[in-house]
Amino acid sequence: MGLRTVRTALVGAVVAALATTGLATASAAGAGQDAGAHGATRAAMAAEVKAGIPGILGQVQDKLGTWHGSVGVADLATDRQRLPQDRFRIGSISKAFVSTVLLQLEAEGRLDLDDTVERRLPGVVRGNGHDGGRITVRQLLNHTSGVFNYTKDPGMVEKLTSGFPEHRYDTYTPRQLVAIAMKHRPDFRPGQGWNYSNTNYVLAGMIVEKVTGHTYAAEIQKRVIDKLGLRATTLPGTSSLMPSPHGRAYGKLSDAPDAEIVDTTELNPSWGGAAGEIISTTGDLNRFYRALLGGTLLPERQQKELLTTVPMDDAGGGYGLGVTSATLSCGRTVWLHSGGIHGSTSLAVSTADGRHTAAFNYNGDWRADLPALVEAEYCGGKPAAAALKTNSALAAVTSLR
């Protein structure tokens, strides 16, 4: 969501407090697995808390059952531990929900992924070299459109960082967000490159609304949330409130090592819109990824389109339609997406068959060693430093938030 800068320092007193209060817990179903199957995952989570993140929440679903892990605290003021049912903002993991709806609409014959944006949204993508007549819906979803990322606009960056306290409750419409992007030149000609742009998914949400006559939120609710029984997943729109239960979210609004930690729990997520407004839980994310990768949400043709990737420049890794893929140090290939918004960094991962899923959330946004978490869960431990360093694909796909 444009707030993925890794920040490294935390006030020493906070680190000390977390080191003494950071306990890991496991569900009754998964308690016996912790020392074995998920011991490395817990260790990776604990390392992140030791490095300064207030708390990390995780859940894994695999052939052994369901494992819950919690390290650190949900609230720095009360030291409450994080709970399996805690809700959090998932940021760009929202993109897979949007792409699923568009793929379902294609399966119903209501649109084609090779339709132009101009056909579906006449006159919206135009100006400074942008031409919606040359951009397809597919190129929006796999980030090959070249459309400028509005969260990179200097004015927007200021509002989302140093200006956050003043602008945290501002409301943006999708048209306003796209208009910000249209003030800039495209990153490249459509289909001639790759660049992560939140504008792509704001436009995708607008297309859902144009085709169906309903908001993208209503379509996601009907087609995904209700169908899968994701009872803790919501699209808040312009509401700044978090549904209970939830912990607190903590952010740093600059890269300075001594930057103040700010409580960012309440914010108006309309600046993210279809690119990243959703609130969910680790359990709901695992259920969604199990269904999505398992093929229960899409027909075979659309499933193939979902998982057809394009290269992410020289970094390695592949971007599909709202999901990414990477091969780990142990040779396993996983599908995943990360998500970031003020005070919240999330990750959803799955094997290709949807049978081994994992979801995590940090309640801090200044550091996140997501590659270590993925390697720990799917390869059984942290790989040698040299192996992790050379795995540019995993580093690249886990940075997309």
Short mmCIF file of C-alpha atoms in Angstrom, two decimals:
data_model
loop_
_atom_site.label_atom_id
_atom_site.label_comp_id
_atom_site.label_asym_id
_atom_site.label_seq_id
_atom_site.Cartn_x
_atom_site.Cartn_y
_atom_site.Cartn_z
CA MET A 1 0.00 0.00 0.00
CA GLY A 2 2.99 2.33 -0.44
CA LEU A 3 4.03 2.22 3.23
CA ARG A 4 6.45 -0.68 3.03
CA THR A 5 9.62 1.11 4.16
CA VAL A 6 11.53 -1.11 6.55
CA ARG A 7 12.43 0.70 9.73
CA THR A 8 14.94 -0.78 12.09
CA ALA A 9 14.97 0.89 15.51
CA LEU A 10 12.65 0.84 18.51
CA VAL A 11 13.02 2.65 21.81
CA GLY A 12 15.14 0.50 24.11
CA ALA A 13 12.62 0.47 26.92
CA VAL A 14 9.93 -0.89 24.63
CA VAL A 15 12.23 -3.65 23.40
CA ALA A 16 13.03 -4.64 26.94
CA ALA A 17 9.37 -4.74 27.89
CA LEU A 18 8.47 -6.88 24.92
CA ALA A 19 11.33 -9.28 25.57
CA THR A 20 9.88 -10.06 28.98
CA THR A 21 6.21 -10.19 27.98
CA GLY A 22 6.48 -11.89 24.59
CA LEU A 23 4.94 -15.31 25.09
CA ALA A 24 4.00 -17.67 22.28
CA THR A 25 0.77 -19.63 22.55
CA ALA A 26 -0.68 -22.53 20.60
CA SER A 27 -4.25 -23.74 20.25
CA ALA A 28 -5.32 -26.99 21.85
CA ALA A 29 -5.47 -28.54 18.38
CA GLY A 30 -1.96 -27.52 17.57
CA ALA A 31 -0.13 -27.42 20.90
CA GLY A 32 1.61 -30.71 20.36
CA GLN A 33 2.86 -29.64 16.97
CA ASP A 34 4.64 -26.50 18.14
CA ALA A 35 7.98 -27.96 19.10
CA GLY A 36 8.17 -29.89 15.85
CA ALA A 37 6.28 -28.77 12.79
CA HIS A 38 5.97 -25.12 13.76
CA GLY A 39 8.87 -24.61 16.16
CA ALA A 40 10.87 -22.79 13.51
CA THR A 41 7.90 -20.56 12.75
CA ARG A 42 7.53 -19.62 16.39
CA ALA A 43 11.26 -18.92 16.62
CA ALA A 44 11.06 -16.62 13.58
CA MET A 45 8.13 -14.76 15.13
CA ALA A 46 9.97 -14.41 18.45
CA ALA A 47 13.03 -13.02 16.67
CA GLU A 48 10.90 -10.27 15.15
CA VAL A 49 9.50 -9.28 18.54
CA LYS A 50 12.99 -9.32 20.02
CA ALA A 51 14.03 -6.97 17.23
CA GLY A 52 11.34 -4.50 18.23
CA ILE A 53 7.91 -5.32 16.82
CA PRO A 54 5.21 -5.10 19.54
CA GLY A 55 3.49 -8.37 18.60
CA ILE A 56 3.01 -10.96 15.87
CA LEU A 57 0.00 -13.19 15.32
CA GLY A 58 0.06 -16.30 13.18
CA GLN A 59 -2.09 -19.25 12.17
CA VAL A 60 -1.19 -22.30 10.10
CA GLN A 61 -3.56 -24.87 8.61
CA ASP A 62 -2.08 -28.06 7.21
CA LYS A 63 -2.51 -31.83 7.33
CA LEU A 64 -1.81 -31.80 11.07
CA GLY A 65 -4.64 -29.40 11.83
CA THR A 66 -4.67 -25.77 12.94
CA TRP A 67 -1.84 -24.09 14.83
CA HIS A 68 -2.11 -20.66 16.45
CA GLY A 69 1.00 -18.68 17.40
CA SER A 70 1.20 -15.40 19.26
CA VAL A 71 4.33 -13.56 20.34
CA GLY A 72 4.57 -10.18 22.04
CA VAL A 73 1.64 -7.95 22.90
CA ALA A 74 -1.46 -6.55 21.24
CA ASP A 75 -1.43 -3.37 23.33
CA LEU A 76 1.67 -1.63 24.66
CA ALA A 77 -0.37 0.13 27.35
CA THR A 78 -2.00 -2.98 28.83
CA ASP A 79 0.37 -5.80 27.72
CA ARG A 80 -2.62 -7.79 26.48
CA GLN A 81 -1.45 -10.70 24.37
CA ARG A 82 -2.63 -11.09 20.80
CA LEU A 83 -5.60 -13.41 20.36
CA PRO A 84 -6.35 -15.79 17.46
CA GLN A 85 -9.63 -13.98 16.80
CA ASP A 86 -8.05 -10.50 16.72
CA ARG A 87 -8.90 -8.49 13.59
CA PHE A 88 -6.42 -6.35 11.68
CA ARG A 89 -6.08 -4.41 8.45
CA ILE A 90 -4.70 -6.65 5.68
CA GLY A 91 -3.64 -3.96 3.19
CA SER A 92 -2.75 -5.27 -0.26
CA ILE A 93 -3.85 -8.84 0.44
CA SER A 94 -7.20 -7.23 -0.50
CA LYS A 95 -6.09 -7.35 -4.14
CA ALA A 96 -6.77 -11.09 -4.41
CA PHE A 97 -10.38 -10.53 -3.34
CA VAL A 98 -10.85 -7.98 -6.12
CA SER A 99 -9.21 -10.13 -8.79
CA THR A 100 -11.36 -13.10 -7.74
CA VAL A 101 -14.53 -11.09 -8.38
CA LEU A 102 -13.32 -9.97 -11.82
CA LEU A 103 -12.38 -13.53 -12.75
CA GLN A 104 -15.81 -14.73 -11.67
CA LEU A 105 -17.41 -12.03 -13.82
CA GLU A 106 -15.34 -13.21 -16.77
CA ALA A 107 -16.48 -16.79 -16.17
CA GLU A 108 -20.07 -15.52 -16.29
CA GLY A 109 -19.44 -13.83 -19.65
CA ARG A 110 -19.97 -10.34 -18.26
CA LEU A 111 -16.50 -9.09 -19.20
CA ASP A 112 -13.24 -10.27 -20.71
CA LEU A 113 -9.86 -9.73 -19.10
CA ASP A 114 -8.67 -8.47 -22.48
CA ASP A 115 -11.31 -5.74 -22.55
CA THR A 116 -9.75 -2.29 -22.55
CA VAL A 117 -10.08 -0.01 -19.57
CA GLU A 118 -11.48 2.63 -21.90
CA ARG A 119 -14.34 0.31 -22.86
CA ARG A 120 -15.29 -0.26 -19.24
CA LEU A 121 -14.40 3.19 -17.83
CA PRO A 122 -14.65 5.68 -20.69
CA GLY A 123 -12.46 8.75 -20.22
CA VAL A 124 -11.14 7.77 -16.78
CA VAL A 125 -7.57 6.78 -17.70
CA ARG A 126 -6.47 9.68 -19.82
CA GLY A 127 -3.86 12.44 -19.68
CA ASN A 128 -0.08 12.85 -19.42
CA GLY A 129 0.46 9.87 -21.70
CA HIS A 130 -2.05 7.53 -20.06
CA ASP A 131 -4.44 5.91 -22.54
CA GLY A 132 -7.10 3.55 -21.25
CA GLY A 133 -7.71 2.38 -24.79
CA ARG A 134 -4.34 0.63 -24.79
CA ILE A 135 -4.63 -0.95 -21.33
CA THR A 136 -6.49 -4.18 -20.59
CA VAL A 137 -8.17 -5.36 -17.43
CA ARG A 138 -5.60 -8.16 -17.26
CA GLN A 139 -2.78 -5.60 -17.29
CA LEU A 140 -4.36 -3.84 -14.34
CA LEU A 141 -4.47 -7.06 -12.34
CA ASN A 142 -0.89 -8.15 -13.08
CA HIS A 143 0.61 -4.63 -12.88
CA THR A 144 1.79 -4.41 -16.48
CA SER A 145 -0.44 -1.41 -17.29
CA GLY A 146 2.21 1.25 -16.67
CA VAL A 147 -0.34 3.39 -14.81
CA PHE A 148 1.34 5.60 -12.21
CA ASN A 149 0.95 4.58 -8.56
CA TYR A 150 -0.96 7.32 -6.76
CA THR A 151 0.63 6.42 -3.42
CA LYS A 152 3.94 7.57 -4.92
CA ASP A 153 2.61 11.07 -5.56
CA PRO A 154 4.65 13.47 -3.36
CA GLY A 155 1.57 15.13 -1.93
CA MET A 156 0.00 11.77 -1.10
CA VAL A 157 3.25 10.53 0.44
CA GLU A 158 3.29 13.56 2.74
CA LYS A 159 -0.30 12.95 3.83
CA LEU A 160 0.40 9.27 4.53
CA THR A 161 3.61 9.86 6.50
CA SER A 162 4.42 13.09 8.35
CA GLY A 163 0.94 14.45 7.66
CA PHE A 164 -0.86 11.33 8.88
CA PRO A 165 -2.02 12.78 12.24
CA GLU A 166 -3.75 15.63 10.41
CA HIS A 167 -5.09 13.58 7.50
CA ARG A 168 -5.87 10.19 9.06
CA TYR A 169 -9.63 10.73 8.76
CA ASP A 170 -9.65 12.17 5.23
CA THR A 171 -12.03 10.58 2.73
CA TYR A 172 -11.02 9.84 -0.87
CA THR A 173 -13.18 8.62 -3.72
CA PRO A 174 -11.77 6.20 -6.32
CA ARG A 175 -12.07 8.96 -8.94
CA GLN A 176 -9.95 11.26 -6.78
CA LEU A 177 -7.25 8.61 -6.35
CA VAL A 178 -7.11 7.92 -10.08
CA ALA A 179 -7.00 11.65 -10.80
CA ILE A 180 -3.88 11.91 -8.64
CA ALA A 181 -2.23 9.22 -10.76
CA MET A 182 -3.24 10.95 -13.99
CA LYS A 183 -1.19 14.02 -13.03
CA HIS A 184 1.93 11.93 -13.66
CA ARG A 185 3.45 10.27 -16.69
CA PRO A 186 3.00 6.48 -17.04
CA ASP A 187 5.83 4.29 -15.82
CA PHE A 188 6.04 2.60 -19.24
CA ARG A 189 3.90 1.71 -22.23
CA PRO A 190 1.17 -0.87 -21.47
CA GLY A 191 2.60 -4.39 -21.54
CA GLN A 192 6.18 -3.18 -21.85
CA GLY A 193 7.22 -3.49 -18.21
CA TRP A 194 6.14 -4.28 -14.68
CA ASN A 195 5.56 -1.95 -11.75
CA TYR A 196 3.41 -2.33 -8.65
CA SER A 197 0.68 0.29 -8.72
CA ASN A 198 -2.23 0.61 -6.31
CA THR A 199 -4.01 2.65 -8.98
CA ASN A 200 -4.45 -0.55 -10.97
CA TYR A 201 -6.67 -2.07 -8.31
CA VAL A 202 -8.61 1.11 -7.62
CA LEU A 203 -9.48 0.99 -11.33
CA ALA A 204 -10.29 -2.72 -11.02
CA GLY A 205 -12.77 -1.94 -8.25
CA MET A 206 -14.35 0.75 -10.41
CA ILE A 207 -14.74 -1.79 -13.24
CA VAL A 208 -16.51 -4.22 -10.90
CA GLU A 209 -18.98 -1.47 -10.04
CA LYS A 210 -19.50 -0.48 -13.68
CA VAL A 211 -20.16 -4.07 -14.79
CA THR A 212 -22.39 -5.15 -11.90
CA GLY A 213 -24.10 -1.95 -10.84
CA HIS A 214 -23.02 -2.70 -7.26
CA THR A 215 -20.05 -1.55 -5.23
CA TYR A 216 -16.96 -3.75 -5.31
CA ALA A 217 -17.46 -4.17 -1.55
CA ALA A 218 -20.95 -5.61 -2.08
CA GLU A 219 -19.68 -7.99 -4.76
CA ILE A 220 -16.79 -9.18 -2.57
CA GLN A 221 -19.24 -9.66 0.29
CA LYS A 222 -21.61 -11.77 -1.81
CA ARG A 223 -19.16 -13.72 -3.92
CA VAL A 224 -16.34 -14.39 -1.46
CA ILE A 225 -17.05 -13.44 2.14
CA ASP A 226 -20.57 -14.88 2.41
CA LYS A 227 -19.78 -17.88 0.21
CA LEU A 228 -16.82 -18.91 2.37
CA GLY A 229 -18.30 -17.89 5.71
CA LEU A 230 -15.57 -15.34 6.46
CA ARG A 231 -17.42 -13.96 9.46
CA ALA A 232 -14.60 -11.69 10.64
CA THR A 233 -13.78 -10.13 7.26
CA THR A 234 -15.18 -6.67 6.50
CA LEU A 235 -14.78 -3.79 4.07
CA PRO A 236 -15.03 -0.65 6.22
CA GLY A 237 -15.32 1.91 3.41
CA THR A 238 -14.78 5.29 5.07
CA SER A 239 -15.23 4.12 8.67
CA SER A 240 -12.16 4.60 10.83
CA LEU A 241 -13.24 2.12 13.49
CA MET A 242 -11.93 -1.41 13.99
CA PRO A 243 -14.46 -4.13 14.84
CA SER A 244 -13.82 -6.04 18.04
CA PRO A 245 -11.84 -7.89 19.10
CA HIS A 246 -8.66 -6.17 18.01
CA GLY A 247 -5.37 -5.02 19.40
CA ARG A 248 -3.66 -1.73 18.67
CA ALA A 249 -1.70 -0.86 15.54
CA TYR A 250 1.60 1.01 15.84
CA GLY A 251 3.43 2.93 13.16
CA LYS A 252 6.46 5.10 12.57
CA LEU A 253 5.82 8.00 10.26
CA SER A 254 9.42 8.48 9.15
CA ASP A 255 12.57 6.43 8.57
CA ALA A 256 14.50 8.16 11.33
CA PRO A 257 15.98 5.61 13.79
CA ASP A 258 14.48 7.51 16.72
CA ALA A 259 11.11 8.12 15.09
CA GLU A 260 8.21 8.21 17.51
CA ILE A 261 5.90 5.21 17.69
CA VAL A 262 2.35 6.37 16.94
CA ASP A 263 -0.91 4.55 17.61
CA THR A 264 -2.42 4.28 14.12
CA THR A 265 -5.32 1.95 14.94
CA GLU A 266 -8.02 4.34 13.80
CA LEU A 267 -7.83 5.65 10.24
CA ASN A 268 -10.07 6.16 7.24
CA PRO A 269 -8.95 3.45 4.78
CA SER A 270 -10.61 5.03 1.73
CA TRP A 271 -7.16 6.15 0.57
CA GLY A 272 -6.52 2.44 -0.08
CA GLY A 273 -9.95 1.52 -1.40
CA ALA A 274 -10.05 -1.60 -3.56
CA ALA A 275 -6.26 -1.77 -3.37
CA GLY A 276 -6.18 -2.39 0.37
CA GLU A 277 -9.10 -1.52 2.68
CA ILE A 278 -10.11 -4.97 3.98
CA ILE A 279 -10.05 -6.02 7.65
CA SER A 280 -9.73 -9.72 8.47
CA THR A 281 -8.20 -12.37 10.76
CA THR A 282 -5.55 -15.05 10.31
CA GLY A 283 -8.26 -17.71 10.28
CA ASP A 284 -10.32 -16.01 7.58
CA LEU A 285 -7.23 -15.39 5.44
CA ASN A 286 -6.29 -19.05 5.63
CA ARG A 287 -9.82 -20.09 4.68
CA PHE A 288 -9.78 -17.68 1.72
CA TYR A 289 -6.38 -18.82 0.45
CA ARG A 290 -7.30 -22.49 0.89
CA ALA A 291 -10.40 -21.94 -1.25
CA LEU A 292 -8.66 -19.71 -3.78
CA LEU A 293 -5.62 -21.93 -4.37
CA GLY A 294 -7.71 -25.06 -3.98
CA GLY A 295 -9.84 -24.05 -6.96
CA THR A 296 -13.23 -23.78 -5.27
CA LEU A 297 -13.83 -20.12 -6.13
CA LEU A 298 -13.01 -20.16 -9.83
CA PRO A 299 -13.60 -22.41 -12.85
CA GLU A 300 -10.56 -24.14 -14.33
CA ARG A 301 -9.91 -21.55 -17.04
CA GLN A 302 -10.04 -18.61 -14.63
CA GLN A 303 -7.93 -20.53 -12.12
CA LYS A 304 -5.25 -20.85 -14.77
CA GLU A 305 -5.44 -17.12 -15.46
CA LEU A 306 -5.18 -16.35 -11.74
CA LEU A 307 -1.92 -18.31 -11.52
CA THR A 308 -0.37 -17.20 -14.82
CA THR A 309 2.48 -14.94 -13.74
CA VAL A 310 4.54 -12.23 -15.34
CA PRO A 311 8.16 -11.56 -14.29
CA MET A 312 8.73 -8.77 -11.80
CA ASP A 313 11.64 -7.18 -13.66
CA ASP A 314 15.06 -8.35 -12.50
CA ALA A 315 14.03 -9.08 -8.92
CA GLY A 316 12.66 -12.51 -9.71
CA GLY A 317 9.37 -13.94 -8.57
CA GLY A 318 6.17 -13.86 -10.53
CA TYR A 319 3.00 -11.79 -10.24
CA GLY A 320 -0.29 -13.42 -11.18
CA LEU A 321 -3.66 -11.75 -10.77
CA GLY A 322 -3.50 -10.50 -7.19
CA VAL A 323 -1.21 -13.30 -6.01
CA THR A 324 2.52 -13.91 -6.36
CA SER A 325 4.74 -16.97 -6.49
CA ALA A 326 8.26 -17.75 -5.32
CA THR A 327 10.41 -20.85 -4.93
CA LEU A 328 11.99 -21.31 -1.51
CA SER A 329 15.47 -22.50 -0.50
CA CYS A 330 14.15 -26.04 0.01
CA GLY A 331 12.68 -26.15 -3.50
CA ARG A 332 9.02 -25.68 -2.53
CA THR A 333 6.96 -23.16 -4.47
CA VAL A 334 4.41 -21.08 -2.58
CA TRP A 335 1.76 -18.54 -3.52
CA LEU A 336 1.40 -15.46 -1.38
CA HIS A 337 0.78 -11.75 -0.99
CA SER A 338 1.83 -9.34 1.69
CA GLY A 339 -0.06 -6.30 2.84
CA GLY A 340 0.87 -3.10 4.61
CA ILE A 341 -1.07 -0.16 5.97
CA HIS A 342 -0.34 2.14 8.91
CA GLY A 343 0.62 0.02 11.91
CA SER A 344 -0.16 -3.32 10.28
CA THR A 345 1.94 -5.68 8.16
CA SER A 346 0.31 -8.92 7.01
CA LEU A 347 1.13 -12.01 4.99
CA ALA A 348 -1.00 -14.80 3.49
CA VAL A 349 0.75 -17.87 2.02
CA SER A 350 -0.30 -21.21 0.53
CA THR A 351 1.01 -24.19 -1.31
CA ALA A 352 -0.30 -24.56 -4.87
CA ASP A 353 -3.02 -27.01 -3.80
CA GLY A 354 -4.28 -24.86 -0.91
CA ARG A 355 -3.62 -27.61 1.64
CA HIS A 356 -0.93 -25.81 3.64
CA THR A 357 -1.80 -22.20 4.38
CA ALA A 358 -0.28 -19.69 6.76
CA ALA A 359 -1.27 -16.15 7.72
CA PHE A 360 0.60 -13.65 9.89
CA ASN A 361 0.16 -10.11 11.15
CA TYR A 362 2.59 -7.66 12.73
CA ASN A 363 1.04 -4.80 14.70
CA GLY A 364 3.96 -2.59 13.67
CA ASP A 365 5.04 -1.27 10.28
CA TRP A 366 8.72 -0.42 10.61
CA ARG A 367 10.27 -3.83 10.03
CA ALA A 368 9.16 -7.21 8.78
CA ASP A 369 11.36 -10.17 7.90
CA LEU A 370 8.62 -11.92 5.99
CA PRO A 371 11.03 -14.14 4.00
CA ALA A 372 12.25 -15.66 7.27
CA LEU A 373 8.68 -16.46 8.32
CA VAL A 374 7.90 -18.14 5.00
CA GLU A 375 11.12 -20.14 5.01
CA ALA A 376 10.56 -21.19 8.61
CA GLU A 377 7.05 -22.49 8.00
CA TYR A 378 7.53 -24.13 4.62
CA CYS A 379 11.15 -25.29 4.83
CA GLY A 380 11.36 -26.01 8.55
CA GLY A 381 13.91 -23.39 9.49
CA LYS A 382 15.83 -20.31 8.48
CA PRO A 383 18.12 -21.05 5.53
CA ALA A 384 21.77 -20.16 5.47
CA ALA A 385 22.33 -16.43 5.13
CA ALA A 386 23.83 -16.91 1.69
CA ALA A 387 20.79 -18.87 0.47
CA LEU A 388 18.35 -16.26 1.76
CA LYS A 389 20.40 -13.43 0.28
CA THR A 390 20.33 -14.99 -3.15
CA ASN A 391 16.58 -15.64 -3.01
CA SER A 392 15.72 -12.30 -4.54
CA ALA A 393 12.36 -13.65 -5.71
CA LEU A 394 11.08 -14.26 -2.18
CA ALA A 395 12.37 -10.90 -1.02
CA ALA A 396 10.68 -9.20 -3.96
CA VAL A 397 7.23 -10.77 -3.60
CA THR A 398 7.08 -10.24 0.17
CA SER A 399 7.88 -6.55 -0.25
CA LEU A 400 4.70 -5.81 -2.22
CA ARG A 401 2.58 -4.06 0.34
#
